[in-house]
Amino acid sequence: MPLLEGKKALIFGVANHRSIAWAIAQSLASEGAQLVFTYQERMEKYVRELAAKIPGTEVIPCDVQSDEELDSAFAKAGEVFGGSLDILIHAVAFAPPSELENPFVQTTREGFHTALDISAYSLVAMAKRAVPLMQQNGGSITSLTYMASQRVMPKYNVMAVAKAALECSTRYLAYELGEHNIRVNTISAGPLNTLAARGVSGLTGFRNHVAEIAPLRRNIEQSEVGDTALFLSSNLARAITGETLYVDAGYNVMGA
Ligand code: NAD
């Protein structure tokens, strides 16, 4: 039987064919999950085109900075899924470009707030709305983080602070939601050429560095993050929660 037969997954963060969320969607669908995507208004055309490639996938608009839009997205997903949800994927992040160009010490209050709101608080906001749909049968919540939360990666700036908040939120959510058998984990992915990653300068140079230094001597692919999300979302990972799981060809273990 497929690993996710009969499972219902709500995925935030598909923007285009390079999106990590799209790779996750393909992995989850390949094992039988029914999907709903949410999208940011300006991405609607691309997201509808991608959704059409996986039969039965519904799409719902949602800006994660709006409580009203989050309420409406979860209500609509609940209707599509018949009142329950098994899998939630959080693959959204944003920081104003100037905050990634200027020195970190110049971070503005507004930029800090925006980055933390969209990239970290949104996980808590989503989890709160997922609980009523998951608490009967349990569930799995997975987000995407980056190693800059733990070590200095020049130019990652306020996004690194947001990722640290996301990882810490993962642990607190895992603790509180564990009593409902809801697991919460985050995948720390190596650098991938996506829309969001292009906002951080030096991506190509850093990917070359990873290919040289990482134990596997290569970069990762979106599909490898997709398959890890599939594992975490499935019963195979039933005792794993609160974790930050690195999918980076081993780069994070290196000291030199
Ligand atoms: P992406 O640009 O394809 O995805 C980012 C998504 O965030 C987009 O779908 C965008 O519409 C969404 N988003 C931004 N602001 C939003 C808002 N206000 N409301 C709703 N949605 C909003 O890029 P990606 O690299 O696939 O990013 C997905 C996740 O993976 C992010 O959390 C990112 O930080 C993380 N990540 C990426 C890399 C990388 O190298 N690409 C590495 C580690 C972690």
PDB file of C-alpha atoms and ligand atoms in Angstrom:
ATOM      1  CA  MET A   1       0.000   0.000   0.000  1.00  0.00           C
ATOM      2  CA  PRO A   2       1.362   3.509  -0.791  1.00  0.00           C
ATOM      3  CA  LEU A   3       2.864   5.195   2.293  1.00  0.00           C
ATOM      4  CA  LEU A   4       0.338   8.071   2.298  1.00  0.00           C
ATOM      5  CA  GLU A   5      -2.776   6.276   1.008  1.00  0.00           C
ATOM      6  CA  GLY A   6      -5.836   8.266   2.173  1.00  0.00           C
ATOM      7  CA  LYS A   7      -3.708  11.044   3.721  1.00  0.00           C
ATOM      8  CA  LYS A   8      -4.585  14.698   3.213  1.00  0.00           C
ATOM      9  CA  ALA A   9      -1.834  17.296   2.835  1.00  0.00           C
ATOM     10  CA  LEU A  10      -2.016  21.092   2.880  1.00  0.00           C
ATOM     11  CA  ILE A  11       1.065  22.680   1.289  1.00  0.00           C
ATOM     12  CA  PHE A  12       2.102  26.343   1.675  1.00  0.00           C
ATOM     13  CA  GLY A  13       4.881  27.705  -0.542  1.00  0.00           C
ATOM     14  CA  VAL A  14       4.528  26.484  -4.115  1.00  0.00           C
ATOM     15  CA  ALA A  15       5.567  29.378  -6.394  1.00  0.00           C
ATOM     16  CA  ASN A  16       7.059  27.719  -9.479  1.00  0.00           C
ATOM     17  CA  HIS A  17       8.640  24.496 -10.719  1.00  0.00           C
ATOM     18  CA  ARG A  18      11.847  25.190  -8.760  1.00  0.00           C
ATOM     19  CA  SER A  19      10.051  25.574  -5.408  1.00  0.00           C
ATOM     20  CA  ILE A  20      10.976  23.090  -2.696  1.00  0.00           C
ATOM     21  CA  ALA A  21       7.236  22.904  -1.935  1.00  0.00           C
ATOM     22  CA  TRP A  22       6.602  21.641  -5.497  1.00  0.00           C
ATOM     23  CA  ALA A  23       9.180  18.874  -5.022  1.00  0.00           C
ATOM     24  CA  ILE A  24       7.534  17.957  -1.729  1.00  0.00           C
ATOM     25  CA  ALA A  25       4.113  17.930  -3.430  1.00  0.00           C
ATOM     26  CA  GLN A  26       5.384  15.492  -6.061  1.00  0.00           C
ATOM     27  CA  SER A  27       6.887  13.178  -3.427  1.00  0.00           C
ATOM     28  CA  LEU A  28       3.718  13.187  -1.291  1.00  0.00           C
ATOM     29  CA  ALA A  29       1.478  12.624  -4.334  1.00  0.00           C
ATOM     30  CA  SER A  30       3.660   9.739  -5.542  1.00  0.00           C
ATOM     31  CA  GLU A  31       2.763   7.907  -2.324  1.00  0.00           C
ATOM     32  CA  GLY A  32      -0.968   8.549  -2.588  1.00  0.00           C
ATOM     33  CA  ALA A  33      -1.588  11.801  -0.670  1.00  0.00           C
ATOM     34  CA  GLN A  34      -4.445  14.120  -1.666  1.00  0.00           C
ATOM     35  CA  LEU A  35      -3.165  17.707  -1.938  1.00  0.00           C
ATOM     36  CA  VAL A  36      -4.295  21.293  -1.475  1.00  0.00           C
ATOM     37  CA  PHE A  37      -1.866  24.128  -2.340  1.00  0.00           C
ATOM     38  CA  THR A  38      -2.091  27.647  -1.039  1.00  0.00           C
ATOM     39  CA  TYR A  39      -0.522  30.421  -3.083  1.00  0.00           C
ATOM     40  CA  GLN A  40       0.474  34.037  -2.876  1.00  0.00           C
ATOM     41  CA  GLU A  41      -1.782  36.081  -5.202  1.00  0.00           C
ATOM     42  CA  ARG A  42       0.975  37.050  -7.663  1.00  0.00           C
ATOM     43  CA  MET A  43       1.933  33.381  -8.166  1.00  0.00           C
ATOM     44  CA  GLU A  44      -1.585  32.167  -9.028  1.00  0.00           C
ATOM     45  CA  LYS A  45      -0.964  31.408 -12.730  1.00  0.00           C
ATOM     46  CA  TYR A  46       2.123  29.244 -12.087  1.00  0.00           C
ATOM     47  CA  VAL A  47       0.600  27.475  -9.108  1.00  0.00           C
ATOM     48  CA  ARG A  48      -2.593  26.593 -11.016  1.00  0.00           C
ATOM     49  CA  GLU A  49      -0.494  25.190 -13.877  1.00  0.00           C
ATOM     50  CA  LEU A  50       1.507  23.016 -11.479  1.00  0.00           C
ATOM     51  CA  ALA A  51      -1.561  21.892  -9.518  1.00  0.00           C
ATOM     52  CA  ALA A  52      -3.159  20.717 -12.773  1.00  0.00           C
ATOM     53  CA  LYS A  53      -0.306  18.206 -13.141  1.00  0.00           C
ATOM     54  CA  ILE A  54      -1.456  16.331 -10.019  1.00  0.00           C
ATOM     55  CA  PRO A  55      -5.093  15.259 -10.538  1.00  0.00           C
ATOM     56  CA  GLY A  56      -7.492  16.314  -7.794  1.00  0.00           C
ATOM     57  CA  THR A  57      -5.236  19.054  -6.370  1.00  0.00           C
ATOM     58  CA  GLU A  58      -7.121  22.165  -5.223  1.00  0.00           C
ATOM     59  CA  VAL A  59      -5.619  25.650  -4.859  1.00  0.00           C
ATOM     60  CA  ILE A  60      -6.495  28.362  -2.332  1.00  0.00           C
ATOM     61  CA  PRO A  61      -5.093  31.909  -2.065  1.00  0.00           C
ATOM     62  CA  CYS A  62      -3.408  32.842   1.220  1.00  0.00           C
ATOM     63  CA  ASP A  63      -1.067  35.587   2.318  1.00  0.00           C
ATOM     64  CA  VAL A  64       0.372  34.278   5.593  1.00  0.00           C
ATOM     65  CA  GLN A  65       0.582  37.809   7.021  1.00  0.00           C
ATOM     66  CA  SER A  66      -3.221  37.910   7.173  1.00  0.00           C
ATOM     67  CA  ASP A  67      -5.071  36.114   9.989  1.00  0.00           C
ATOM     68  CA  GLU A  68      -8.293  36.378   7.969  1.00  0.00           C
ATOM     69  CA  GLU A  69      -6.714  34.698   4.932  1.00  0.00           C
ATOM     70  CA  LEU A  70      -5.210  31.968   7.133  1.00  0.00           C
ATOM     71  CA  ASP A  71      -8.616  31.351   8.749  1.00  0.00           C
ATOM     72  CA  SER A  72     -10.263  31.147   5.345  1.00  0.00           C
ATOM     73  CA  ALA A  73      -7.531  28.879   3.860  1.00  0.00           C
ATOM     74  CA  PHE A  74      -7.801  26.357   6.696  1.00  0.00           C
ATOM     75  CA  ALA A  75     -11.615  26.479   6.576  1.00  0.00           C
ATOM     76  CA  LYS A  76     -11.572  25.789   2.819  1.00  0.00           C
ATOM     77  CA  ALA A  77      -8.952  23.041   3.148  1.00  0.00           C
ATOM     78  CA  GLY A  78     -11.091  21.492   5.903  1.00  0.00           C
ATOM     79  CA  GLU A  79     -14.079  21.466   3.514  1.00  0.00           C
ATOM     80  CA  VAL A  80     -12.053  19.903   0.672  1.00  0.00           C
ATOM     81  CA  PHE A  81     -10.661  17.260   3.031  1.00  0.00           C
ATOM     82  CA  GLY A  82     -13.939  16.456   4.793  1.00  0.00           C
ATOM     83  CA  GLY A  83     -12.974  17.977   8.140  1.00  0.00           C
ATOM     84  CA  SER A  84      -9.559  16.444   8.749  1.00  0.00           C
ATOM     85  CA  LEU A  85      -5.918  17.043   7.850  1.00  0.00           C
ATOM     86  CA  ASP A  86      -2.911  14.698   8.186  1.00  0.00           C
ATOM     87  CA  ILE A  87       0.021  16.672   6.778  1.00  0.00           C
ATOM     88  CA  LEU A  88       0.941  20.350   6.818  1.00  0.00           C
ATOM     89  CA  ILE A  89       3.939  21.656   4.860  1.00  0.00           C
ATOM     90  CA  HIS A  90       5.304  25.135   5.646  1.00  0.00           C
ATOM     91  CA  ALA A  91       7.683  26.279   2.880  1.00  0.00           C
ATOM     92  CA  VAL A  92       7.320  30.060   3.000  1.00  0.00           C
ATOM     93  CA  ALA A  93       9.895  32.712   3.781  1.00  0.00           C
ATOM     94  CA  PHE A  94      10.537  36.340   2.920  1.00  0.00           C
ATOM     95  CA  ALA A  95      12.754  39.242   3.958  1.00  0.00           C
ATOM     96  CA  PRO A  96      12.777  42.652   2.260  1.00  0.00           C
ATOM     97  CA  PRO A  97      15.668  42.632  -0.263  1.00  0.00           C
ATOM     98  CA  SER A  98      17.379  45.638   1.367  1.00  0.00           C
ATOM     99  CA  GLU A  99      17.727  43.649   4.616  1.00  0.00           C
ATOM    100  CA  LEU A 100      19.784  41.032   2.758  1.00  0.00           C
ATOM    101  CA  GLU A 101      21.913  43.605   0.948  1.00  0.00           C
ATOM    102  CA  ASN A 102      22.815  45.974   3.784  1.00  0.00           C
ATOM    103  CA  PRO A 103      25.021  44.985   6.751  1.00  0.00           C
ATOM    104  CA  PHE A 104      23.111  43.071   9.445  1.00  0.00           C
ATOM    105  CA  VAL A 105      23.756  45.844  11.947  1.00  0.00           C
ATOM    106  CA  GLN A 106      21.618  48.136   9.741  1.00  0.00           C
ATOM    107  CA  THR A 107      18.540  45.853  10.012  1.00  0.00           C
ATOM    108  CA  THR A 108      15.400  47.981  10.349  1.00  0.00           C
ATOM    109  CA  ARG A 109      12.638  47.364  12.867  1.00  0.00           C
ATOM    110  CA  GLU A 110      10.161  47.007  10.017  1.00  0.00           C
ATOM    111  CA  GLY A 111      12.361  44.581   8.069  1.00  0.00           C
ATOM    112  CA  PHE A 112      12.957  42.484  11.180  1.00  0.00           C
ATOM    113  CA  HIS A 113       9.247  42.354  11.858  1.00  0.00           C
ATOM    114  CA  THR A 114       8.337  41.404   8.274  1.00  0.00           C
ATOM    115  CA  ALA A 115      10.959  38.648   8.033  1.00  0.00           C
ATOM    116  CA  LEU A 116      10.030  37.105  11.385  1.00  0.00           C
ATOM    117  CA  ASP A 117       6.298  37.434  10.724  1.00  0.00           C
ATOM    118  CA  ILE A 118       6.305  35.725   7.310  1.00  0.00           C
ATOM    119  CA  SER A 119       9.112  33.235   7.896  1.00  0.00           C
ATOM    120  CA  ALA A 120       8.645  32.174  11.538  1.00  0.00           C
ATOM    121  CA  TYR A 121       5.407  33.341  13.177  1.00  0.00           C
ATOM    122  CA  SER A 122       3.470  31.891  10.247  1.00  0.00           C
ATOM    123  CA  LEU A 123       4.429  28.382  11.412  1.00  0.00           C
ATOM    124  CA  VAL A 124       2.790  29.010  14.786  1.00  0.00           C
ATOM    125  CA  ALA A 125      -0.233  30.623  13.100  1.00  0.00           C
ATOM    126  CA  MET A 126      -0.636  27.598  10.821  1.00  0.00           C
ATOM    127  CA  ALA A 127      -0.121  25.040  13.593  1.00  0.00           C
ATOM    128  CA  LYS A 128      -2.831  26.705  15.697  1.00  0.00           C
ATOM    129  CA  ARG A 129      -5.305  26.330  12.825  1.00  0.00           C
ATOM    130  CA  ALA A 130      -4.176  22.787  11.968  1.00  0.00           C
ATOM    131  CA  VAL A 131      -4.760  21.401  15.478  1.00  0.00           C
ATOM    132  CA  PRO A 132      -8.590  21.183  15.262  1.00  0.00           C
ATOM    133  CA  LEU A 133      -8.267  19.305  11.954  1.00  0.00           C
ATOM    134  CA  MET A 134      -5.493  16.985  13.175  1.00  0.00           C
ATOM    135  CA  GLN A 135      -6.272  16.288  16.793  1.00  0.00           C
ATOM    136  CA  GLN A 136      -8.513  13.280  16.209  1.00  0.00           C
ATOM    137  CA  ASN A 137      -6.048  11.222  14.154  1.00  0.00           C
ATOM    138  CA  GLY A 138      -2.743  12.979  14.819  1.00  0.00           C
ATOM    139  CA  GLY A 139      -0.654  14.547  12.077  1.00  0.00           C
ATOM    140  CA  SER A 140       2.662  15.810  10.832  1.00  0.00           C
ATOM    141  CA  ILE A 141       3.851  19.403  10.377  1.00  0.00           C
ATOM    142  CA  THR A 142       7.094  20.025   8.473  1.00  0.00           C
ATOM    143  CA  SER A 143       8.834  23.300   7.661  1.00  0.00           C
ATOM    144  CA  LEU A 144      12.027  24.324   5.859  1.00  0.00           C
ATOM    145  CA  THR A 145      14.996  25.945   7.539  1.00  0.00           C
ATOM    146  CA  TYR A 146      18.618  26.766   6.771  1.00  0.00           C
ATOM    147  CA  MET A 147      21.924  26.306   8.633  1.00  0.00           C
ATOM    148  CA  ALA A 148      22.458  30.088   8.798  1.00  0.00           C
ATOM    149  CA  SER A 149      20.284  29.862  11.935  1.00  0.00           C
ATOM    150  CA  GLN A 150      23.213  28.204  13.733  1.00  0.00           C
ATOM    151  CA  ARG A 151      26.315  29.573  11.986  1.00  0.00           C
ATOM    152  CA  VAL A 152      27.089  32.885  10.365  1.00  0.00           C
ATOM    153  CA  MET A 153      26.433  32.856   6.625  1.00  0.00           C
ATOM    154  CA  PRO A 154      27.258  36.398   5.456  1.00  0.00           C
ATOM    155  CA  LYS A 155      24.296  38.177   3.782  1.00  0.00           C
ATOM    156  CA  TYR A 156      21.696  35.812   5.237  1.00  0.00           C
ATOM    157  CA  ASN A 157      21.218  38.469   7.944  1.00  0.00           C
ATOM    158  CA  VAL A 158      17.710  38.789   9.398  1.00  0.00           C
ATOM    159  CA  MET A 159      16.575  35.632   7.581  1.00  0.00           C
ATOM    160  CA  ALA A 160      19.025  33.701   9.764  1.00  0.00           C
ATOM    161  CA  VAL A 161      17.335  35.156  12.849  1.00  0.00           C
ATOM    162  CA  ALA A 162      13.964  34.124  11.414  1.00  0.00           C
ATOM    163  CA  LYS A 163      15.219  30.576  10.828  1.00  0.00           C
ATOM    164  CA  ALA A 164      16.506  30.388  14.429  1.00  0.00           C
ATOM    165  CA  ALA A 165      13.010  31.417  15.562  1.00  0.00           C
ATOM    166  CA  LEU A 166      11.453  28.825  13.253  1.00  0.00           C
ATOM    167  CA  GLU A 167      13.648  26.034  14.634  1.00  0.00           C
ATOM    168  CA  CYS A 168      12.913  27.034  18.225  1.00  0.00           C
ATOM    169  CA  SER A 169       9.182  27.276  17.454  1.00  0.00           C
ATOM    170  CA  THR A 170       9.412  23.743  16.024  1.00  0.00           C
ATOM    171  CA  ARG A 171      10.588  22.430  19.410  1.00  0.00           C
ATOM    172  CA  TYR A 172       7.934  24.270  21.431  1.00  0.00           C
ATOM    173  CA  LEU A 173       5.158  23.211  19.057  1.00  0.00           C
ATOM    174  CA  ALA A 174       6.418  19.614  19.138  1.00  0.00           C
ATOM    175  CA  TYR A 175       6.228  19.640  22.935  1.00  0.00           C
ATOM    176  CA  GLU A 176       2.725  21.091  23.125  1.00  0.00           C
ATOM    177  CA  LEU A 177       1.152  19.215  20.215  1.00  0.00           C
ATOM    178  CA  GLY A 178       2.734  15.860  21.041  1.00  0.00           C
ATOM    179  CA  GLU A 179      -0.192  15.007  23.312  1.00  0.00           C
ATOM    180  CA  HIS A 180      -2.415  15.017  20.215  1.00  0.00           C
ATOM    181  CA  ASN A 181       0.103  12.827  18.343  1.00  0.00           C
ATOM    182  CA  ILE A 182       0.913  15.782  16.114  1.00  0.00           C
ATOM    183  CA  ARG A 183       4.608  15.728  15.184  1.00  0.00           C
ATOM    184  CA  VAL A 184       6.477  18.922  14.239  1.00  0.00           C
ATOM    185  CA  ASN A 185       9.831  18.878  12.454  1.00  0.00           C
ATOM    186  CA  THR A 186      11.938  21.103  10.237  1.00  0.00           C
ATOM    187  CA  ILE A 187      14.232  20.177   7.351  1.00  0.00           C
ATOM    188  CA  SER A 188      17.481  22.123   7.065  1.00  0.00           C
ATOM    189  CA  ALA A 189      18.139  22.039   3.330  1.00  0.00           C
ATOM    190  CA  GLY A 190      21.389  22.774   1.535  1.00  0.00           C
ATOM    191  CA  PRO A 191      21.432  25.674  -0.958  1.00  0.00           C
ATOM    192  CA  LEU A 192      19.086  25.252  -3.935  1.00  0.00           C
ATOM    193  CA  ASN A 193      18.513  27.562  -6.863  1.00  0.00           C
ATOM    194  CA  THR A 194      14.988  28.820  -6.167  1.00  0.00           C
ATOM    195  CA  LEU A 195      13.236  32.184  -6.348  1.00  0.00           C
ATOM    196  CA  ALA A 196      13.722  32.799  -2.618  1.00  0.00           C
ATOM    197  CA  ALA A 197      17.398  31.778  -2.661  1.00  0.00           C
ATOM    198  CA  ARG A 198      18.155  34.222  -5.446  1.00  0.00           C
ATOM    199  CA  GLY A 199      17.486  37.001  -2.945  1.00  0.00           C
ATOM    200  CA  VAL A 200      20.719  36.082  -1.126  1.00  0.00           C
ATOM    201  CA  SER A 201      23.846  37.140  -3.026  1.00  0.00           C
ATOM    202  CA  GLY A 202      26.642  34.651  -3.718  1.00  0.00           C
ATOM    203  CA  LEU A 203      24.403  31.572  -4.120  1.00  0.00           C
ATOM    204  CA  THR A 204      26.336  30.135  -7.074  1.00  0.00           C
ATOM    205  CA  GLY A 205      29.700  30.564  -5.364  1.00  0.00           C
ATOM    206  CA  PHE A 206      28.379  28.940  -2.236  1.00  0.00           C
ATOM    207  CA  ARG A 207      26.960  25.977  -4.164  1.00  0.00           C
ATOM    208  CA  ASN A 208      30.415  25.476  -5.708  1.00  0.00           C
ATOM    209  CA  HIS A 209      31.945  25.564  -2.218  1.00  0.00           C
ATOM    210  CA  VAL A 210      29.438  22.965  -0.934  1.00  0.00           C
ATOM    211  CA  ALA A 211      30.199  20.652  -3.876  1.00  0.00           C
ATOM    212  CA  GLU A 212      33.872  20.766  -2.915  1.00  0.00           C
ATOM    213  CA  ILE A 213      33.589  20.498   0.880  1.00  0.00           C
ATOM    214  CA  ALA A 214      30.471  18.417   1.692  1.00  0.00           C
ATOM    215  CA  PRO A 215      31.095  14.757   2.580  1.00  0.00           C
ATOM    216  CA  LEU A 216      29.065  13.652  -0.470  1.00  0.00           C
ATOM    217  CA  ARG A 217      31.070  16.140  -2.652  1.00  0.00           C
ATOM    218  CA  ARG A 218      27.923  17.486  -4.326  1.00  0.00           C
ATOM    219  CA  ASN A 219      24.913  19.720  -3.861  1.00  0.00           C
ATOM    220  CA  ILE A 220      21.454  18.420  -3.113  1.00  0.00           C
ATOM    221  CA  GLU A 221      18.393  18.420  -5.374  1.00  0.00           C
ATOM    222  CA  GLN A 222      14.861  19.566  -4.600  1.00  0.00           C
ATOM    223  CA  SER A 223      13.598  15.972  -4.938  1.00  0.00           C
ATOM    224  CA  GLU A 224      15.854  14.890  -2.045  1.00  0.00           C
ATOM    225  CA  VAL A 225      14.141  17.401   0.225  1.00  0.00           C
ATOM    226  CA  GLY A 226      10.811  16.192  -1.168  1.00  0.00           C
ATOM    227  CA  ASP A 227      11.562  12.605  -0.234  1.00  0.00           C
ATOM    228  CA  THR A 228      12.695  13.622   3.262  1.00  0.00           C
ATOM    229  CA  ALA A 229       9.426  15.486   3.753  1.00  0.00           C
ATOM    230  CA  LEU A 230       7.630  12.344   2.567  1.00  0.00           C
ATOM    231  CA  PHE A 231       9.477  10.284   5.189  1.00  0.00           C
ATOM    232  CA  LEU A 232       8.739  12.785   7.979  1.00  0.00           C
ATOM    233  CA  SER A 233       5.073  12.952   6.941  1.00  0.00           C
ATOM    234  CA  SER A 234       4.684   9.183   6.948  1.00  0.00           C
ATOM    235  CA  ASN A 235       4.242   6.567   9.635  1.00  0.00           C
ATOM    236  CA  LEU A 236       7.920   5.620   9.162  1.00  0.00           C
ATOM    237  CA  ALA A 237       8.812   8.729  11.194  1.00  0.00           C
ATOM    238  CA  ARG A 238       6.169   8.152  13.906  1.00  0.00           C
ATOM    239  CA  ALA A 239       8.646   8.636  16.797  1.00  0.00           C
ATOM    240  CA  ILE A 240      10.412  11.693  15.348  1.00  0.00           C
ATOM    241  CA  THR A 241       9.339  15.142  16.522  1.00  0.00           C
ATOM    242  CA  GLY A 242      10.914  18.479  17.419  1.00  0.00           C
ATOM    243  CA  GLU A 243      13.861  17.760  15.121  1.00  0.00           C
ATOM    244  CA  THR A 244      15.901  19.831  12.721  1.00  0.00           C
ATOM    245  CA  LEU A 245      16.914  17.295  10.082  1.00  0.00           C
ATOM    246  CA  TYR A 246      19.793  18.266   7.778  1.00  0.00           C
ATOM    247  CA  VAL A 247      19.470  17.401   4.087  1.00  0.00           C
ATOM    248  CA  ASP A 248      22.672  19.010   2.857  1.00  0.00           C
ATOM    249  CA  ALA A 249      24.982  16.244   1.581  1.00  0.00           C
ATOM    250  CA  GLY A 250      26.544  16.361   5.069  1.00  0.00           C
ATOM    251  CA  TYR A 251      27.923  19.914   4.780  1.00  0.00           C
ATOM    252  CA  ASN A 252      26.885  20.833   8.343  1.00  0.00           C
ATOM    253  CA  VAL A 253      29.183  18.276   9.995  1.00  0.00           C
ATOM    254  CA  MET A 254      32.322  19.826   8.543  1.00  0.00           C
ATOM    255  CA  GLY A 255      34.670  21.966  10.619  1.00  0.00           C
ATOM    256  CA  ALA A 256      36.930  23.006   7.763  1.00  0.00           C
TER     257      ALA A 256
HETATM  258  P1  NAD B   1      10.351  29.729  -3.265  1.00  0.00           P
HETATM  259  O1  NAD B   1      10.564  31.154  -3.647  1.00  0.00           O
HETATM  260  O2  NAD B   1       9.990  28.784  -4.336  1.00  0.00           O
HETATM  261  O3  NAD B   1       9.302  29.593  -2.084  1.00  0.00           O
HETATM  262  C1  NAD B   1       9.085  30.619  -1.141  1.00  0.00           C
HETATM  263  C2  NAD B   1       7.588  30.714  -0.996  1.00  0.00           C
HETATM  264  O4  NAD B   1       7.242  31.649   0.030  1.00  0.00           O
HETATM  265  C3  NAD B   1       6.903  31.193  -2.288  1.00  0.00           C
HETATM  266  O5  NAD B   1       5.922  30.258  -2.666  1.00  0.00           O
HETATM  267  C4  NAD B   1       6.247  32.504  -1.878  1.00  0.00           C
HETATM  268  O6  NAD B   1       5.037  32.758  -2.574  1.00  0.00           O
HETATM  269  C5  NAD B   1       6.025  32.236  -0.394  1.00  0.00           C
HETATM  270  N1  NAD B   1       5.734  33.463   0.370  1.00  0.00           N
HETATM  271  C6  NAD B   1       6.550  34.519   0.612  1.00  0.00           C
HETATM  272  N2  NAD B   1       5.876  35.456   1.304  1.00  0.00           N
HETATM  273  C7  NAD B   1       4.605  34.979   1.504  1.00  0.00           C
HETATM  274  C8  NAD B   1       3.438  35.489   2.127  1.00  0.00           C
HETATM  275  N3  NAD B   1       3.411  36.693   2.722  1.00  0.00           N
HETATM  276  N4  NAD B   1       2.322  34.711   2.129  1.00  0.00           N
HETATM  277  C9  NAD B   1       2.320  33.492   1.544  1.00  0.00           C
HETATM  278  N5  NAD B   1       3.394  32.960   0.931  1.00  0.00           N
HETATM  279  C10 NAD B   1       4.523  33.703   0.914  1.00  0.00           C
HETATM  280  O7  NAD B   1      11.759  29.280  -2.579  1.00  0.00           O
HETATM  281  P2  NAD B   1      12.171  27.973  -1.767  1.00  0.00           P
HETATM  282  O8  NAD B   1      13.656  28.012  -1.727  1.00  0.00           O
HETATM  283  O9  NAD B   1      11.465  26.795  -2.289  1.00  0.00           O
HETATM  284  O10 NAD B   1      11.662  28.304  -0.290  1.00  0.00           O
HETATM  285  C11 NAD B   1      10.865  27.420   0.465  1.00  0.00           C
HETATM  286  C12 NAD B   1      11.418  27.333   1.885  1.00  0.00           C
HETATM  287  O11 NAD B   1      12.677  26.659   1.855  1.00  0.00           O
HETATM  288  C13 NAD B   1      11.676  28.672   2.553  1.00  0.00           C
HETATM  289  O12 NAD B   1      11.323  28.583   3.921  1.00  0.00           O
HETATM  290  C14 NAD B   1      13.185  28.820   2.420  1.00  0.00           C
HETATM  291  O13 NAD B   1      13.750  29.682   3.375  1.00  0.00           O
HETATM  292  C15 NAD B   1      13.587  27.384   2.646  1.00  0.00           C
HETATM  293  N6  NAD B   1      14.962  27.030   2.270  1.00  0.00           N
HETATM  294  C16 NAD B   1      15.418  27.287   1.023  1.00  0.00           C
HETATM  295  C17 NAD B   1      16.721  26.943   0.688  1.00  0.00           C
HETATM  296  C18 NAD B   1      17.269  27.252  -0.677  1.00  0.00           C
HETATM  297  O14 NAD B   1      18.497  27.238  -0.840  1.00  0.00           O
HETATM  298  N7  NAD B   1      16.434  27.486  -1.669  1.00  0.00           N
HETATM  299  C19 NAD B   1      17.562  26.333   1.641  1.00  0.00           C
HETATM  300  C20 NAD B   1      17.049  26.069   2.908  1.00  0.00           C
HETATM  301  C21 NAD B   1      15.744  26.426   3.218  1.00  0.00           C
END
